Amino acid sequence: MTLERPLTGERIVIRSYTPEDLAFSTDMWFDPENGRYLSDPTADYVDEVYRKALDGLQDSEDGYYLIVELRDGGERVGTCCAFPAKEGTCDIGYCVHRSRWRQGFGAEIVKLLLDWAREQGWTAVTAEAAKENRASCALLERCGFTVKRESSFGKYNMDVRFDSYIYERKFL
């Protein structure tokens, strides 16, 4: 799925993923530190099935794979995604490049996704965060999310699991 138009914030633009974004995205996702709390594996655990899935991200019919760039200059600073779910809801995810951590980009990404989700007519947005990822949990809470339930997830093709929270932000 692709965006009808880029989402523009104060400092960033969120646009649809293209194949040219693959190296930037996977360098971030597969990095042991940057991708620590993602479901993506580290580079050593990427198999052919996973690589094949990456080759088609721009054509996904299940959700939106998105790139976050600086408004000024177009430097890529992160990725995000949105997956329409049942009953008018949408699940989101985000990853900020570690060179841009603690600069407010995560909050700006989430706020733009929330505004966009509301425009789409969705009634709520969910996001999953590992319990031990305190920065992401705090960010979601600052953006008005509350814990809906507890869960867990694993890293693809690895024996690594995280207890997690499923957060929800309902729209009035």
PDB file of C-alpha atoms in Angstrom:
ATOM      1  CA  MET A   1       0.000   0.000   0.000  1.00  0.00           C
ATOM      2  CA  THR A   2       1.230   3.491  -0.713  1.00  0.00           C
ATOM      3  CA  LEU A   3       0.330   6.864   0.704  1.00  0.00           C
ATOM      4  CA  GLU A   4      -1.813   9.145  -1.452  1.00  0.00           C
ATOM      5  CA  ARG A   5       0.482  11.989  -0.402  1.00  0.00           C
ATOM      6  CA  PRO A   6       3.496  12.337   1.902  1.00  0.00           C
ATOM      7  CA  LEU A   7       2.810  13.258   5.537  1.00  0.00           C
ATOM      8  CA  THR A   8       4.566  16.501   6.372  1.00  0.00           C
ATOM      9  CA  GLY A   9       5.506  17.562   9.881  1.00  0.00           C
ATOM     10  CA  GLU A  10       7.515  20.391  11.356  1.00  0.00           C
ATOM     11  CA  ARG A  11      10.886  18.711  10.730  1.00  0.00           C
ATOM     12  CA  ILE A  12      10.116  15.527   8.824  1.00  0.00           C
ATOM     13  CA  VAL A  13       8.288  14.071   5.849  1.00  0.00           C
ATOM     14  CA  ILE A  14       6.926  10.530   5.855  1.00  0.00           C
ATOM     15  CA  ARG A  15       6.697   8.981   2.393  1.00  0.00           C
ATOM     16  CA  SER A  16       6.079   5.564   0.910  1.00  0.00           C
ATOM     17  CA  TYR A  17       8.973   3.103   0.874  1.00  0.00           C
ATOM     18  CA  THR A  18      10.775   2.421  -2.428  1.00  0.00           C
ATOM     19  CA  PRO A  19      13.334  -0.292  -3.279  1.00  0.00           C
ATOM     20  CA  GLU A  20      16.073   2.362  -3.050  1.00  0.00           C
ATOM     21  CA  ASP A  21      15.365   2.524   0.696  1.00  0.00           C
ATOM     22  CA  LEU A  22      16.261  -1.125   1.326  1.00  0.00           C
ATOM     23  CA  ALA A  23      19.900  -0.646   2.389  1.00  0.00           C
ATOM     24  CA  PHE A  24      19.079   2.228   4.753  1.00  0.00           C
ATOM     25  CA  SER A  25      16.179   0.320   6.303  1.00  0.00           C
ATOM     26  CA  THR A  26      17.906  -3.011   6.785  1.00  0.00           C
ATOM     27  CA  ASP A  27      21.102  -1.402   8.101  1.00  0.00           C
ATOM     28  CA  MET A  28      18.930   0.030  10.858  1.00  0.00           C
ATOM     29  CA  TRP A  29      16.603  -2.923  11.439  1.00  0.00           C
ATOM     30  CA  PHE A  30      19.330  -5.605  11.476  1.00  0.00           C
ATOM     31  CA  ASP A  31      21.725  -3.608  13.657  1.00  0.00           C
ATOM     32  CA  PRO A  32      21.939  -5.255  17.126  1.00  0.00           C
ATOM     33  CA  GLU A  33      21.577  -1.905  18.933  1.00  0.00           C
ATOM     34  CA  ASN A  34      19.250   0.031  16.630  1.00  0.00           C
ATOM     35  CA  GLY A  35      16.972  -2.938  15.989  1.00  0.00           C
ATOM     36  CA  ARG A  36      17.210  -4.443  19.461  1.00  0.00           C
ATOM     37  CA  TYR A  37      13.467  -4.252  20.217  1.00  0.00           C
ATOM     38  CA  LEU A  38      12.185  -4.913  16.690  1.00  0.00           C
ATOM     39  CA  SER A  39      10.846  -8.247  15.491  1.00  0.00           C
ATOM     40  CA  ASP A  40      13.393  -8.113  12.666  1.00  0.00           C
ATOM     41  CA  PRO A  41      16.416 -10.390  13.111  1.00  0.00           C
ATOM     42  CA  THR A  42      20.030  -9.331  13.253  1.00  0.00           C
ATOM     43  CA  ALA A  43      21.879  -9.730   9.937  1.00  0.00           C
ATOM     44  CA  ASP A  44      23.224 -13.197  10.849  1.00  0.00           C
ATOM     45  CA  TYR A  45      19.688 -14.613  11.065  1.00  0.00           C
ATOM     46  CA  VAL A  46      18.244 -13.254   7.825  1.00  0.00           C
ATOM     47  CA  ASP A  47      17.242 -16.164   5.613  1.00  0.00           C
ATOM     48  CA  GLU A  48      16.081 -16.391   2.002  1.00  0.00           C
ATOM     49  CA  VAL A  49      12.389 -16.258   2.974  1.00  0.00           C
ATOM     50  CA  TYR A  50      12.958 -13.013   4.847  1.00  0.00           C
ATOM     51  CA  ARG A  51      15.048 -11.513   2.024  1.00  0.00           C
ATOM     52  CA  LYS A  52      12.310 -12.336  -0.464  1.00  0.00           C
ATOM     53  CA  ALA A  53       9.726 -10.565   1.732  1.00  0.00           C
ATOM     54  CA  LEU A  54      11.957  -7.484   1.850  1.00  0.00           C
ATOM     55  CA  ASP A  55      12.091  -7.374  -1.935  1.00  0.00           C
ATOM     56  CA  GLY A  56       8.357  -6.696  -2.093  1.00  0.00           C
ATOM     57  CA  LEU A  57       7.765  -4.195   0.716  1.00  0.00           C
ATOM     58  CA  GLN A  58       6.773  -1.441  -1.719  1.00  0.00           C
ATOM     59  CA  ASP A  59       4.030  -3.682  -3.123  1.00  0.00           C
ATOM     60  CA  SER A  60       2.578  -4.854   0.185  1.00  0.00           C
ATOM     61  CA  GLU A  61      -1.185  -5.237   0.164  1.00  0.00           C
ATOM     62  CA  ASP A  62      -1.229  -5.738   3.954  1.00  0.00           C
ATOM     63  CA  GLY A  63       0.075  -2.381   5.075  1.00  0.00           C
ATOM     64  CA  TYR A  64       2.094   0.737   4.519  1.00  0.00           C
ATOM     65  CA  TYR A  65       5.894   0.643   4.707  1.00  0.00           C
ATOM     66  CA  LEU A  66       7.163   4.188   5.089  1.00  0.00           C
ATOM     67  CA  ILE A  67      10.375   6.198   5.180  1.00  0.00           C
ATOM     68  CA  VAL A  68      11.015   9.197   7.414  1.00  0.00           C
ATOM     69  CA  GLU A  69      13.132  11.997   5.955  1.00  0.00           C
ATOM     70  CA  LEU A  70      14.184  15.433   7.125  1.00  0.00           C
ATOM     71  CA  ARG A  71      12.132  18.161   5.444  1.00  0.00           C
ATOM     72  CA  ASP A  72      15.321  20.075   4.784  1.00  0.00           C
ATOM     73  CA  GLY A  73      17.688  18.032   2.656  1.00  0.00           C
ATOM     74  CA  GLY A  74      15.823  14.721   2.520  1.00  0.00           C
ATOM     75  CA  GLU A  75      18.198  12.798   4.801  1.00  0.00           C
ATOM     76  CA  ARG A  76      16.550   9.540   5.913  1.00  0.00           C
ATOM     77  CA  VAL A  77      16.231   9.366   9.690  1.00  0.00           C
ATOM     78  CA  GLY A  78      13.874   6.437  10.247  1.00  0.00           C
ATOM     79  CA  THR A  79      11.132   4.132   9.103  1.00  0.00           C
ATOM     80  CA  CYS A  80       7.574   3.498  10.152  1.00  0.00           C
ATOM     81  CA  CYS A  81       4.659   1.347   9.126  1.00  0.00           C
ATOM     82  CA  ALA A  82       0.899   1.148   9.451  1.00  0.00           C
ATOM     83  CA  PHE A  83      -1.290  -1.925   9.119  1.00  0.00           C
ATOM     84  CA  PRO A  84      -5.057  -1.517   8.883  1.00  0.00           C
ATOM     85  CA  ALA A  85      -6.668  -4.040  11.201  1.00  0.00           C
ATOM     86  CA  LYS A  86     -10.142  -5.213  12.103  1.00  0.00           C
ATOM     87  CA  GLU A  87     -12.974  -2.973  13.189  1.00  0.00           C
ATOM     88  CA  GLY A  88     -11.572   0.302  11.886  1.00  0.00           C
ATOM     89  CA  THR A  89      -8.267   0.223  13.725  1.00  0.00           C
ATOM     90  CA  CYS A  90      -4.674   0.494  12.579  1.00  0.00           C
ATOM     91  CA  ASP A  91      -1.452  -0.875  14.080  1.00  0.00           C
ATOM     92  CA  ILE A  92       1.705   1.235  13.775  1.00  0.00           C
ATOM     93  CA  GLY A  93       5.422   0.733  14.242  1.00  0.00           C
ATOM     94  CA  TYR A  94       8.410   3.045  14.023  1.00  0.00           C
ATOM     95  CA  CYS A  95      12.195   3.004  14.146  1.00  0.00           C
ATOM     96  CA  VAL A  96      14.469   6.030  14.415  1.00  0.00           C
ATOM     97  CA  HIS A  97      18.100   5.752  13.309  1.00  0.00           C
ATOM     98  CA  ARG A  98      20.273   5.698  16.423  1.00  0.00           C
ATOM     99  CA  SER A  99      22.193   8.773  15.219  1.00  0.00           C
ATOM    100  CA  ARG A 100      18.874  10.627  15.719  1.00  0.00           C
ATOM    101  CA  TRP A 101      17.782   9.157  19.057  1.00  0.00           C
ATOM    102  CA  ARG A 102      16.655  11.559  21.800  1.00  0.00           C
ATOM    103  CA  GLN A 103      15.912  14.355  19.328  1.00  0.00           C
ATOM    104  CA  GLY A 104      12.108  14.100  19.319  1.00  0.00           C
ATOM    105  CA  PHE A 105      11.762  12.365  15.953  1.00  0.00           C
ATOM    106  CA  GLY A 106       9.880   9.375  17.399  1.00  0.00           C
ATOM    107  CA  ALA A 107       7.187  11.629  18.849  1.00  0.00           C
ATOM    108  CA  GLU A 108       6.875  13.564  15.596  1.00  0.00           C
ATOM    109  CA  ILE A 109       6.520  10.315  13.633  1.00  0.00           C
ATOM    110  CA  VAL A 110       3.821   8.979  15.965  1.00  0.00           C
ATOM    111  CA  LYS A 111       1.891  12.265  15.946  1.00  0.00           C
ATOM    112  CA  LEU A 112       1.908  12.401  12.132  1.00  0.00           C
ATOM    113  CA  LEU A 113       0.723   8.788  11.965  1.00  0.00           C
ATOM    114  CA  LEU A 114      -2.061   9.538  14.461  1.00  0.00           C
ATOM    115  CA  ASP A 115      -3.256  12.551  12.460  1.00  0.00           C
ATOM    116  CA  TRP A 116      -3.177  10.502   9.260  1.00  0.00           C
ATOM    117  CA  ALA A 117      -5.025   7.575  10.887  1.00  0.00           C
ATOM    118  CA  ARG A 118      -7.756   9.938  12.059  1.00  0.00           C
ATOM    119  CA  GLU A 119      -8.045  11.330   8.503  1.00  0.00           C
ATOM    120  CA  GLN A 120      -8.452   7.770   7.209  1.00  0.00           C
ATOM    121  CA  GLY A 121     -11.447   7.327   9.490  1.00  0.00           C
ATOM    122  CA  TRP A 122      -9.883   4.747  11.770  1.00  0.00           C
ATOM    123  CA  THR A 123     -11.299   4.741  15.281  1.00  0.00           C
ATOM    124  CA  ALA A 124      -8.124   3.710  17.106  1.00  0.00           C
ATOM    125  CA  VAL A 125      -4.417   3.079  16.651  1.00  0.00           C
ATOM    126  CA  THR A 126      -2.439   0.345  18.382  1.00  0.00           C
ATOM    127  CA  ALA A 127       1.302  -0.113  18.837  1.00  0.00           C
ATOM    128  CA  GLU A 128       3.341  -2.843  20.505  1.00  0.00           C
ATOM    129  CA  ALA A 129       6.439  -2.083  22.571  1.00  0.00           C
ATOM    130  CA  ALA A 130       8.744  -4.375  24.501  1.00  0.00           C
ATOM    131  CA  LYS A 131       8.285  -3.759  28.226  1.00  0.00           C
ATOM    132  CA  GLU A 132      12.017  -3.226  28.667  1.00  0.00           C
ATOM    133  CA  ASN A 133      12.051  -0.608  25.873  1.00  0.00           C
ATOM    134  CA  ARG A 134      11.313   2.172  28.340  1.00  0.00           C
ATOM    135  CA  ALA A 135      11.947   4.953  25.809  1.00  0.00           C
ATOM    136  CA  SER A 136       9.293   3.645  23.406  1.00  0.00           C
ATOM    137  CA  CYS A 137       6.792   2.938  26.176  1.00  0.00           C
ATOM    138  CA  ALA A 138       7.227   6.479  27.520  1.00  0.00           C
ATOM    139  CA  LEU A 139       6.914   7.966  24.028  1.00  0.00           C
ATOM    140  CA  LEU A 140       3.631   6.163  23.375  1.00  0.00           C
ATOM    141  CA  GLU A 141       2.249   7.262  26.746  1.00  0.00           C
ATOM    142  CA  ARG A 142       3.239  10.895  26.039  1.00  0.00           C
ATOM    143  CA  CYS A 143       1.340  10.595  22.740  1.00  0.00           C
ATOM    144  CA  GLY A 144      -1.846   9.594  24.567  1.00  0.00           C
ATOM    145  CA  PHE A 145      -1.660   5.805  24.283  1.00  0.00           C
ATOM    146  CA  THR A 146      -2.692   3.571  27.173  1.00  0.00           C
ATOM    147  CA  VAL A 147      -1.895  -0.085  27.786  1.00  0.00           C
ATOM    148  CA  LYS A 148      -4.664  -2.248  26.349  1.00  0.00           C
ATOM    149  CA  ARG A 149      -3.108  -5.595  27.278  1.00  0.00           C
ATOM    150  CA  GLU A 150       0.123  -7.477  27.803  1.00  0.00           C
ATOM    151  CA  SER A 151       1.616  -9.701  25.121  1.00  0.00           C
ATOM    152  CA  SER A 152       4.962 -10.938  23.828  1.00  0.00           C
ATOM    153  CA  PHE A 153       6.791 -11.179  20.528  1.00  0.00           C
ATOM    154  CA  GLY A 154       9.936 -12.768  19.152  1.00  0.00           C
ATOM    155  CA  LYS A 155      12.637 -11.755  16.759  1.00  0.00           C
ATOM    156  CA  TYR A 156      12.269 -13.516  13.412  1.00  0.00           C
ATOM    157  CA  ASN A 157      14.319 -16.712  13.112  1.00  0.00           C
ATOM    158  CA  MET A 158      16.006 -16.102  16.493  1.00  0.00           C
ATOM    159  CA  ASP A 159      15.506 -17.519  19.966  1.00  0.00           C
ATOM    160  CA  VAL A 160      14.821 -14.057  21.416  1.00  0.00           C
ATOM    161  CA  ARG A 161      11.476 -13.078  22.957  1.00  0.00           C
ATOM    162  CA  PHE A 162      10.235  -9.932  24.635  1.00  0.00           C
ATOM    163  CA  ASP A 163       7.349  -9.409  27.000  1.00  0.00           C
ATOM    164  CA  SER A 164       5.420  -6.457  25.611  1.00  0.00           C
ATOM    165  CA  TYR A 165       2.549  -4.064  25.985  1.00  0.00           C
ATOM    166  CA  ILE A 166      -0.099  -3.503  23.352  1.00  0.00           C
ATOM    167  CA  TYR A 167      -0.866   0.192  23.531  1.00  0.00           C
ATOM    168  CA  GLU A 168      -3.997   1.808  22.142  1.00  0.00           C
ATOM    169  CA  ARG A 169      -4.995   5.367  21.314  1.00  0.00           C
ATOM    170  CA  LYS A 170      -8.709   5.810  20.663  1.00  0.00           C
ATOM    171  CA  PHE A 171     -10.141   8.749  18.767  1.00  0.00           C
ATOM    172  CA  LEU A 172     -13.235  10.494  20.103  1.00  0.00           C
TER     173      LEU A 172
END
